[in-house]
Structures are given as C-alpha cells and as structure tokens.
Amino acid sequence: MKIRFAHLLLALSLTVLLAGCDKFVKQESENLAPFAEQTLDLIGSIEYSLDDADYLYLRDIEGYIDAEDPFGRYLKLENQAGNMLIAVVAYSMQIVSISEQNVTDNEKANRLADVILELVDLVREDEVVVNPNRDDENTKAVIARVRQSQDYLEALRLLLPLINEFSAHAGRVLDQLLIEKNKVALLTDAAIDKKYGAVKELHHEMRTAKDDMFRTLINLSQYSVTRDPAYLEKMKSYGMFSVMAATENRKSLSTSELAQLHKAITEELRLVNENYEQMKPDVEEYLQSHRELRKIVESKEDAISEARLTFVVWSRAYQKMASGKEDPAEWFDVSDSGKLLFGVAKKAAGI
C-alpha cells in the first residue's frame, strides 16, 4: 500500500490485533472481528502516492510556478482526507477491541463514546473543508444517548447518523481534493512549458527549417527535370541563403549550378541535423516531464476514486453490521475467499 499514512495504519493494526489476538472468545467480538479486517483490506487497496524514485523530471518544477505555495492547499486536503481514512481504521479496530473487553455493555458504550470524541479531534486537526452540516449540539446529544446505552450493539447503532454524515463529508473533501488536483495539474503543465520554453521554440524553428530544406530540395529536383522557372520561384519562397544567392537576378540555372546548389543545401541540412541531434535530450526531458505529470495525475485520480469508494462501502457495511446482520459476508461485498469484490462494490456504490 503506497499511502502517506501507511505506517500509522500498520501501527494501529498491530497494536489492536496483537493486544487481542488470543482473547476473541466472546461471540460478539468473534462476529465483529471481520469488520475491522475487511476495513483494512478496503483501505489497504488504495494506491495513492508515488515513490520518490518516480519523481525524476518534476522535482524542481515548483520554481517555475509564479503562484505562492502552489501545492499548499492540495497537500492540506490530502492530510484531511488521510486523517479521515485513519479515523475509519482506528474506529473499526476499536469497535473490535472494546467488544472483547470483560466489562459491562454500558462500560463498552462509554468507551466507544470516548473513542468517537478522540476521532472527532483527529479529523478536525488538519481541517481545510469544514462540514457545512456540523452540529456540535446534536453530536453531544448522540454521545449522551450512547453513554446511557445498556447494549453495545445499540450503541453502535445510535452512532449511525454521525457515521453517515462523516462519510458524506468525506465525499465533500474528496470533491475539493479533485478540484485542487486539477488546478495543480494545470499550474504544473504551464510550468513545464515555461521551463522548456526556449527548447520548444528552438525545436519548432529547427523543425520548420528542416521542412523548408526538404521542400527546397524537392523543388530543386523538379526544376532539374522540367526547367520550369516556377520551381525556382517556389525555392526562393523558403528563404534559404544559398538559394537566394544562387538565383539572384537569375531566371535559370545550369546543370553545374544546380549541382553546386544541391551540395550547399545538403551541407546546410547536415549542420541543422547535427544541432537537432544535440538538442534531442532536452526535447526528451520536456516530453518526459509531461508524461510524468500525466502518470501522477492518473495515479491521484484513481486514488481519489478508490478513497471515495472506501467511505461509501465502509459506511454501508457499518450500517448493516450495526443493524444486527450477523454474517460478515453481508456487510461488505466479498467473495467466497473473503476478498473484497471491488467491481461489485463500485457498481453498488454507483462509482
């Protein structure tokens, strides 16, 4: 899994799983354990950031962007989305951890409430997009009802409105992340063109010069066969110095003059080709920079789509689990082997 918070997810997983691996003795915790496991599978599928080795041509591109801190908001949005995914994992793991503790259901409900409060602080830590539906008083009321619950499953069910709103807001954050990604991509695209501006211009000029030489040689060949002065005029239109000098005040050229002119044009073409070859590495860097940008953009788009799917599928699975469905296969879309069926999940989520 290539994602910024991978190590934190691993730490969360190991902490909870090692602490409780030999203590899942109650039916309740046995039933809930797959919820955490499948949540980890779901989030673990997100291929988000590229390795440093994948950034070769764009490492210094920020210096060619005029805007101040061009990637700042995008990175903050990534952090906000990342914190929300961490919250999903932490909450899922804590559901299991609390369920297997040897305390009353009311004590479990209160510990669950404490977890929610801690996670609320986490998801607001690097907040960029504020939830327009935030209602702290309603949250307090829900938490109060959870603390009064004498049934752990009921406590999980009481939290459903908060879970659903959390998932909906995650979608808003990802919407903004996608918009910001497009802005950053456009800025980076323009920065690449700025960085290689001189290379682009020279490449265009040399390509045009080569094309003009080729056309001049074609017309020279046609003139040598037909002796039609129209071909001489056509040659002049390309403005080559050797042609202009050879045809000045001339309406025709002899065979020997044609041979000399052909030799001169060929020599000019050879020199242009040498220069053209010398600039090829710079042109390739320019093209590779755009390819690298495309690769990064596609990677980010795929990851944002997978993250959106994760929140949708997870919140729906939570609803099924909290409603009392006992079969873990009914929570998530899974195969007989227990693997998540992402194609089915995407179709069900409308993604």
Short mmCIF file of C-alpha atoms in Angstrom, two decimals:
data_model
loop_
_atom_site.label_atom_id
_atom_site.label_comp_id
_atom_site.label_asym_id
_atom_site.label_seq_id
_atom_site.Cartn_x
_atom_site.Cartn_y
_atom_site.Cartn_z
CA MET A 1 0.00 0.00 0.00
CA LYS A 2 1.55 3.29 -1.10
CA ILE A 3 -0.08 5.94 1.01
CA ARG A 4 1.29 8.62 3.27
CA PHE A 5 -0.26 7.21 6.43
CA ALA A 6 0.60 3.55 5.74
CA HIS A 7 2.90 3.27 8.73
CA LEU A 8 0.24 4.65 11.07
CA LEU A 9 -2.30 2.18 9.73
CA LEU A 10 0.17 -0.64 10.30
CA ALA A 11 0.82 0.55 13.84
CA LEU A 12 -2.91 0.71 14.55
CA SER A 13 -3.40 -2.77 13.11
CA LEU A 14 -0.57 -4.39 15.04
CA THR A 15 -1.46 -2.66 18.31
CA VAL A 16 -5.04 -3.85 18.29
CA LEU A 17 -4.52 -7.26 16.73
CA LEU A 18 -1.59 -8.21 18.97
CA ALA A 19 -3.43 -6.97 22.04
CA GLY A 20 -6.46 -9.09 21.32
CA CYS A 21 -5.33 -11.94 19.10
CA ASP A 22 -5.77 -14.58 21.83
CA LYS A 23 -8.78 -13.07 23.55
CA PHE A 24 -11.56 -13.14 20.96
CA VAL A 25 -13.60 -15.52 22.99
CA LYS A 26 -17.00 -13.84 23.13
CA GLN A 27 -19.40 -14.40 20.28
CA GLU A 28 -19.82 -10.64 19.95
CA SER A 29 -16.14 -9.97 19.28
CA GLU A 30 -15.84 -13.01 17.05
CA ASN A 31 -18.62 -11.57 14.90
CA LEU A 32 -17.12 -8.07 14.81
CA ALA A 33 -13.51 -9.03 14.06
CA PRO A 34 -14.10 -9.42 10.29
CA PHE A 35 -15.41 -5.84 10.17
CA ALA A 36 -12.01 -4.48 11.15
CA GLU A 37 -10.16 -6.95 8.94
CA GLN A 38 -12.24 -6.09 5.89
CA THR A 39 -11.89 -2.38 6.60
CA LEU A 40 -8.12 -2.81 6.50
CA ASP A 41 -8.40 -4.72 3.22
CA LEU A 42 -10.58 -1.97 1.79
CA ILE A 43 -8.25 0.89 2.72
CA GLY A 44 -5.15 -1.14 2.02
CA SER A 45 -6.14 -1.32 -1.64
CA ILE A 46 -5.67 2.41 -2.16
CA GLU A 47 -2.58 3.06 -4.29
CA TYR A 48 -2.05 6.73 -3.65
CA SER A 49 1.34 8.42 -3.59
CA LEU A 50 4.21 7.59 -5.92
CA ASP A 51 7.64 6.70 -4.58
CA ASP A 52 10.34 9.38 -4.62
CA ALA A 53 12.08 7.43 -7.39
CA ASP A 54 9.07 8.05 -9.62
CA TYR A 55 9.66 11.82 -9.45
CA LEU A 56 12.55 12.49 -11.78
CA TYR A 57 11.71 15.32 -14.15
CA LEU A 58 9.36 17.32 -11.92
CA ARG A 59 11.43 17.59 -8.74
CA ASP A 60 12.28 21.26 -9.18
CA ILE A 61 9.20 22.30 -11.13
CA GLU A 62 7.77 24.44 -8.29
CA GLY A 63 10.48 27.02 -9.03
CA TYR A 64 8.84 27.67 -12.40
CA ILE A 65 5.39 28.36 -10.93
CA ASP A 66 4.64 32.02 -10.23
CA ALA A 67 1.92 31.34 -7.64
CA GLU A 68 2.95 31.40 -3.98
CA ASP A 69 2.81 27.97 -2.29
CA PRO A 70 1.04 26.38 -5.31
CA PHE A 71 0.74 22.92 -3.75
CA GLY A 72 -0.12 24.05 -0.21
CA ARG A 73 -3.89 23.67 -0.25
CA TYR A 74 -3.70 20.42 -2.15
CA LEU A 75 -1.35 18.89 0.44
CA LYS A 76 -3.57 20.10 3.28
CA LEU A 77 -6.59 18.49 1.62
CA GLU A 78 -4.60 15.27 1.27
CA ASN A 79 -3.88 15.42 5.01
CA GLN A 80 -7.55 15.97 5.79
CA ALA A 81 -8.61 13.02 3.63
CA GLY A 82 -5.81 10.95 5.14
CA ASN A 83 -6.93 11.73 8.69
CA MET A 84 -10.46 10.66 7.80
CA LEU A 85 -9.21 7.35 6.44
CA ILE A 86 -7.12 6.86 9.58
CA ALA A 87 -10.26 7.55 11.62
CA VAL A 88 -12.10 4.82 9.70
CA VAL A 89 -9.39 2.31 10.51
CA ALA A 90 -8.99 3.39 14.14
CA TYR A 91 -12.74 3.29 14.79
CA SER A 92 -13.15 -0.10 13.11
CA MET A 93 -10.32 -1.57 15.15
CA GLN A 94 -11.58 -0.05 18.39
CA ILE A 95 -15.05 -1.49 17.81
CA VAL A 96 -13.48 -4.94 17.99
CA SER A 97 -11.08 -4.09 20.81
CA ILE A 98 -13.86 -2.73 23.02
CA SER A 99 -16.22 -5.61 22.20
CA GLU A 100 -13.79 -8.19 23.59
CA GLN A 101 -13.16 -6.37 26.89
CA ASN A 102 -14.50 -8.03 30.02
CA VAL A 103 -16.76 -5.17 31.11
CA THR A 104 -20.47 -4.40 31.02
CA ASP A 105 -22.16 -3.26 27.83
CA ASN A 106 -22.70 0.18 29.35
CA GLU A 107 -18.98 0.50 30.06
CA LYS A 108 -18.29 -0.57 26.46
CA ALA A 109 -20.72 2.06 25.21
CA ASN A 110 -18.92 4.73 27.24
CA ARG A 111 -15.53 3.66 25.90
CA LEU A 112 -16.98 3.77 22.40
CA ALA A 113 -18.15 7.33 23.08
CA ASP A 114 -14.65 8.27 24.23
CA VAL A 115 -13.20 6.87 21.00
CA ILE A 116 -15.63 8.96 18.96
CA LEU A 117 -14.61 12.14 20.77
CA GLU A 118 -10.92 11.41 20.17
CA LEU A 119 -11.55 10.77 16.48
CA VAL A 120 -13.56 13.97 16.14
CA ASP A 121 -10.43 15.84 17.29
CA LEU A 122 -8.33 13.86 14.79
CA VAL A 123 -10.48 14.60 11.73
CA ARG A 124 -10.58 18.30 12.65
CA GLU A 125 -6.84 18.52 13.21
CA ASP A 126 -5.84 19.50 9.65
CA GLU A 127 -9.28 20.60 8.56
CA VAL A 128 -9.47 22.58 5.32
CA VAL A 129 -13.04 21.86 4.25
CA VAL A 130 -15.41 22.46 7.18
CA ASN A 131 -18.54 20.33 7.30
CA PRO A 132 -21.45 22.65 6.41
CA ASN A 133 -23.77 20.33 8.35
CA ARG A 134 -21.69 20.31 11.52
CA ASP A 135 -23.92 20.33 14.56
CA ASP A 136 -21.91 20.07 17.75
CA GLU A 137 -25.02 20.12 19.91
CA ASN A 138 -26.50 17.18 18.02
CA THR A 139 -23.19 15.34 18.32
CA LYS A 140 -23.21 15.89 22.09
CA ALA A 141 -26.79 14.62 22.26
CA VAL A 142 -25.91 11.46 20.31
CA ILE A 143 -22.87 10.84 22.52
CA ALA A 144 -25.04 11.28 25.62
CA ARG A 145 -27.51 8.66 24.37
CA VAL A 146 -24.61 6.30 23.60
CA ARG A 147 -23.28 6.69 27.15
CA GLN A 148 -26.70 5.73 28.54
CA SER A 149 -26.98 2.61 26.36
CA GLN A 150 -27.06 -0.76 28.10
CA ASP A 151 -26.49 -2.66 24.84
CA TYR A 152 -23.25 -2.45 22.87
CA LEU A 153 -24.87 -3.14 19.50
CA GLU A 154 -27.45 -0.46 20.23
CA ALA A 155 -24.60 1.97 20.99
CA LEU A 156 -23.09 1.23 17.60
CA ARG A 157 -26.48 1.78 16.01
CA LEU A 158 -27.01 5.10 17.81
CA LEU A 159 -23.83 6.40 16.18
CA LEU A 160 -25.17 5.74 12.66
CA PRO A 161 -26.20 9.37 11.98
CA LEU A 162 -22.69 10.56 12.85
CA ILE A 163 -21.13 7.82 10.71
CA ASN A 164 -23.34 8.68 7.73
CA GLU A 165 -22.59 12.40 7.99
CA PHE A 166 -18.88 11.64 8.38
CA SER A 167 -18.96 9.60 5.16
CA ALA A 168 -20.91 12.29 3.31
CA HIS A 169 -18.43 14.95 4.40
CA ALA A 170 -15.54 12.75 3.29
CA GLY A 171 -17.08 12.92 -0.17
CA ARG A 172 -17.06 16.73 0.01
CA VAL A 173 -13.40 16.73 1.00
CA LEU A 174 -12.56 14.43 -1.90
CA ASP A 175 -14.55 16.69 -4.26
CA GLN A 176 -12.37 19.62 -3.22
CA LEU A 177 -9.24 17.48 -3.48
CA LEU A 178 -10.16 16.58 -7.05
CA ILE A 179 -10.77 20.24 -7.94
CA GLU A 180 -7.47 21.26 -6.38
CA LYS A 181 -5.71 18.42 -8.18
CA ASN A 182 -6.91 19.81 -11.49
CA LYS A 183 -5.65 23.29 -10.57
CA VAL A 184 -2.24 21.94 -9.58
CA ALA A 185 -2.05 19.88 -12.78
CA LEU A 186 -2.71 22.98 -14.90
CA LEU A 187 -0.10 25.00 -12.99
CA THR A 188 2.44 22.22 -13.37
CA ASP A 189 1.67 21.81 -17.06
CA ALA A 190 2.27 25.53 -17.62
CA ALA A 191 5.44 25.36 -15.51
CA ILE A 192 6.84 22.59 -17.71
CA ASP A 193 6.24 24.71 -20.80
CA LYS A 194 7.91 27.65 -19.07
CA LYS A 195 10.94 25.62 -18.01
CA TYR A 196 11.47 24.27 -21.50
CA GLY A 197 10.22 27.36 -23.36
CA ALA A 198 13.48 28.04 -25.19
CA VAL A 199 13.84 24.36 -26.10
CA LYS A 200 10.32 24.31 -27.50
CA GLU A 201 10.90 27.45 -29.59
CA LEU A 202 14.24 26.27 -30.95
CA HIS A 203 12.86 22.82 -31.67
CA HIS A 204 9.99 24.38 -33.61
CA GLU A 205 12.33 26.66 -35.56
CA MET A 206 14.70 23.84 -36.44
CA ARG A 207 11.85 21.55 -37.39
CA THR A 208 10.48 24.27 -39.67
CA ALA A 209 13.94 24.88 -41.16
CA LYS A 210 14.36 21.18 -41.90
CA ASP A 211 10.95 21.01 -43.54
CA ASP A 212 11.81 24.06 -45.68
CA MET A 213 15.07 22.43 -46.76
CA PHE A 214 13.27 19.24 -47.71
CA ARG A 215 10.74 21.21 -49.76
CA THR A 216 13.56 23.21 -51.37
CA LEU A 217 15.29 20.00 -52.43
CA ILE A 218 12.01 18.67 -53.85
CA ASN A 219 11.56 21.81 -55.96
CA LEU A 220 15.22 21.71 -56.98
CA SER A 221 14.72 18.18 -58.23
CA GLN A 222 11.58 19.21 -60.11
CA TYR A 223 13.38 22.13 -61.72
CA SER A 224 16.31 19.96 -62.81
CA VAL A 225 13.85 17.73 -64.68
CA THR A 226 11.42 20.29 -66.09
CA ARG A 227 13.43 23.54 -66.14
CA ASP A 228 10.19 25.25 -65.24
CA PRO A 229 11.10 28.66 -63.65
CA ALA A 230 8.07 28.32 -61.37
CA TYR A 231 10.09 25.83 -59.32
CA LEU A 232 12.86 28.43 -58.90
CA GLU A 233 10.33 30.90 -57.56
CA LYS A 234 8.99 28.25 -55.21
CA MET A 235 12.50 27.57 -53.93
CA LYS A 236 13.02 31.27 -53.25
CA SER A 237 9.85 31.38 -51.14
CA TYR A 238 11.54 29.27 -48.47
CA GLY A 239 14.22 31.95 -47.99
CA MET A 240 17.35 29.78 -47.82
CA PHE A 241 20.50 31.89 -48.12
CA SER A 242 22.19 29.55 -50.59
CA VAL A 243 19.12 29.58 -52.87
CA MET A 244 18.74 33.37 -52.69
CA ALA A 245 22.43 33.86 -53.57
CA ALA A 246 22.34 31.34 -56.44
CA THR A 247 19.15 32.71 -58.02
CA GLU A 248 19.70 36.44 -57.53
CA ASN A 249 18.83 38.18 -60.83
CA ARG A 250 18.65 34.73 -62.45
CA LYS A 251 15.72 33.14 -64.28
CA SER A 252 17.51 29.86 -64.89
CA LEU A 253 20.36 27.73 -63.55
CA SER A 254 22.82 25.50 -65.39
CA THR A 255 23.37 21.86 -64.55
CA SER A 256 26.64 22.65 -62.76
CA GLU A 257 24.97 25.46 -60.79
CA LEU A 258 22.21 23.09 -59.80
CA ALA A 259 24.80 20.58 -58.57
CA GLN A 260 26.56 23.27 -56.52
CA LEU A 261 23.26 24.45 -55.09
CA HIS A 262 22.26 20.89 -54.19
CA LYS A 263 25.61 20.44 -52.42
CA ALA A 264 25.16 23.70 -50.48
CA ILE A 265 21.62 22.82 -49.37
CA THR A 266 22.71 19.33 -48.34
CA GLU A 267 25.55 20.79 -46.24
CA GLU A 268 23.15 23.19 -44.52
CA LEU A 269 20.81 20.31 -43.82
CA ARG A 270 23.68 18.30 -42.31
CA LEU A 271 24.53 21.14 -39.92
CA VAL A 272 20.90 21.58 -38.92
CA ASN A 273 20.61 17.84 -38.28
CA GLU A 274 23.70 17.96 -36.05
CA ASN A 275 22.21 20.76 -33.99
CA TYR A 276 18.88 18.96 -33.95
CA GLU A 277 20.54 15.84 -32.54
CA GLN A 278 22.30 17.89 -29.88
CA MET A 279 19.04 19.26 -28.55
CA LYS A 280 17.23 15.91 -28.57
CA PRO A 281 17.97 15.18 -24.86
CA ASP A 282 16.36 18.49 -23.87
CA VAL A 283 13.34 17.77 -26.03
CA GLU A 284 13.07 14.31 -24.49
CA GLU A 285 13.22 15.80 -20.98
CA TYR A 286 10.38 18.12 -21.93
CA LEU A 287 8.27 15.24 -23.24
CA GLN A 288 9.14 13.03 -20.26
CA SER A 289 8.10 15.80 -17.88
CA HIS A 290 4.63 15.85 -19.44
CA ARG A 291 4.46 12.05 -19.36
CA GLU A 292 5.45 12.05 -15.70
CA LEU A 293 2.79 14.66 -14.92
CA ARG A 294 0.19 12.52 -16.71
CA LYS A 295 1.25 9.49 -14.67
CA ILE A 296 0.97 11.41 -11.40
CA VAL A 297 -2.42 12.90 -12.29
CA GLU A 298 -3.83 9.49 -13.25
CA SER A 299 -2.46 7.98 -10.03
CA LYS A 300 -4.10 10.70 -7.93
CA GLU A 301 -7.42 10.41 -9.78
CA ASP A 302 -7.51 6.65 -9.28
CA ALA A 303 -6.70 7.01 -5.59
CA ILE A 304 -9.37 9.66 -5.03
CA SER A 305 -11.92 7.36 -6.70
CA GLU A 306 -10.83 4.45 -4.50
CA ALA A 307 -10.98 6.63 -1.39
CA ARG A 308 -14.49 7.77 -2.31
CA LEU A 309 -15.50 4.13 -2.78
CA THR A 310 -13.95 3.25 0.57
CA PHE A 311 -16.06 5.73 2.53
CA VAL A 312 -19.26 4.69 0.73
CA VAL A 313 -18.71 0.94 1.10
CA TRP A 314 -17.47 1.22 4.69
CA SER A 315 -20.41 3.35 5.90
CA ARG A 316 -22.87 0.96 4.24
CA ALA A 317 -21.10 -2.01 5.81
CA TYR A 318 -21.23 -0.31 9.20
CA GLN A 319 -24.96 0.24 8.82
CA LYS A 320 -25.51 -3.43 8.04
CA MET A 321 -23.29 -4.53 10.93
CA ALA A 322 -24.93 -2.16 13.43
CA SER A 323 -28.41 -3.18 12.28
CA GLY A 324 -27.73 -6.68 13.58
CA LYS A 325 -26.73 -8.64 10.48
CA GLU A 326 -24.51 -11.38 11.85
CA ASP A 327 -22.95 -12.74 8.66
CA PRO A 328 -19.80 -10.69 7.80
CA ALA A 329 -20.30 -11.51 4.13
CA GLU A 330 -23.45 -9.38 4.26
CA TRP A 331 -21.55 -6.29 5.43
CA PHE A 332 -19.03 -5.87 2.63
CA ASP A 333 -19.11 -7.22 -0.92
CA VAL A 334 -16.80 -10.20 -0.52
CA SER A 335 -16.02 -13.38 -2.42
CA ASP A 336 -16.06 -16.91 -1.04
CA SER A 337 -12.37 -16.50 -0.21
CA GLY A 338 -13.10 -13.39 1.84
CA LYS A 339 -11.58 -10.97 -0.66
CA LEU A 340 -13.39 -7.75 -1.35
CA LEU A 341 -15.10 -7.61 -4.73
CA PHE A 342 -14.26 -4.07 -5.79
CA GLY A 343 -16.04 -4.34 -9.12
CA VAL A 344 -19.28 -5.30 -7.40
CA ALA A 345 -18.74 -2.67 -4.72
CA LYS A 346 -18.16 0.07 -7.27
CA LYS A 347 -21.28 -0.89 -9.18
CA ALA A 348 -23.33 -0.96 -5.99
CA ALA A 349 -21.94 2.43 -4.98
CA GLY A 350 -22.66 3.94 -8.37
CA ILE A 351 -18.97 4.71 -8.98
#
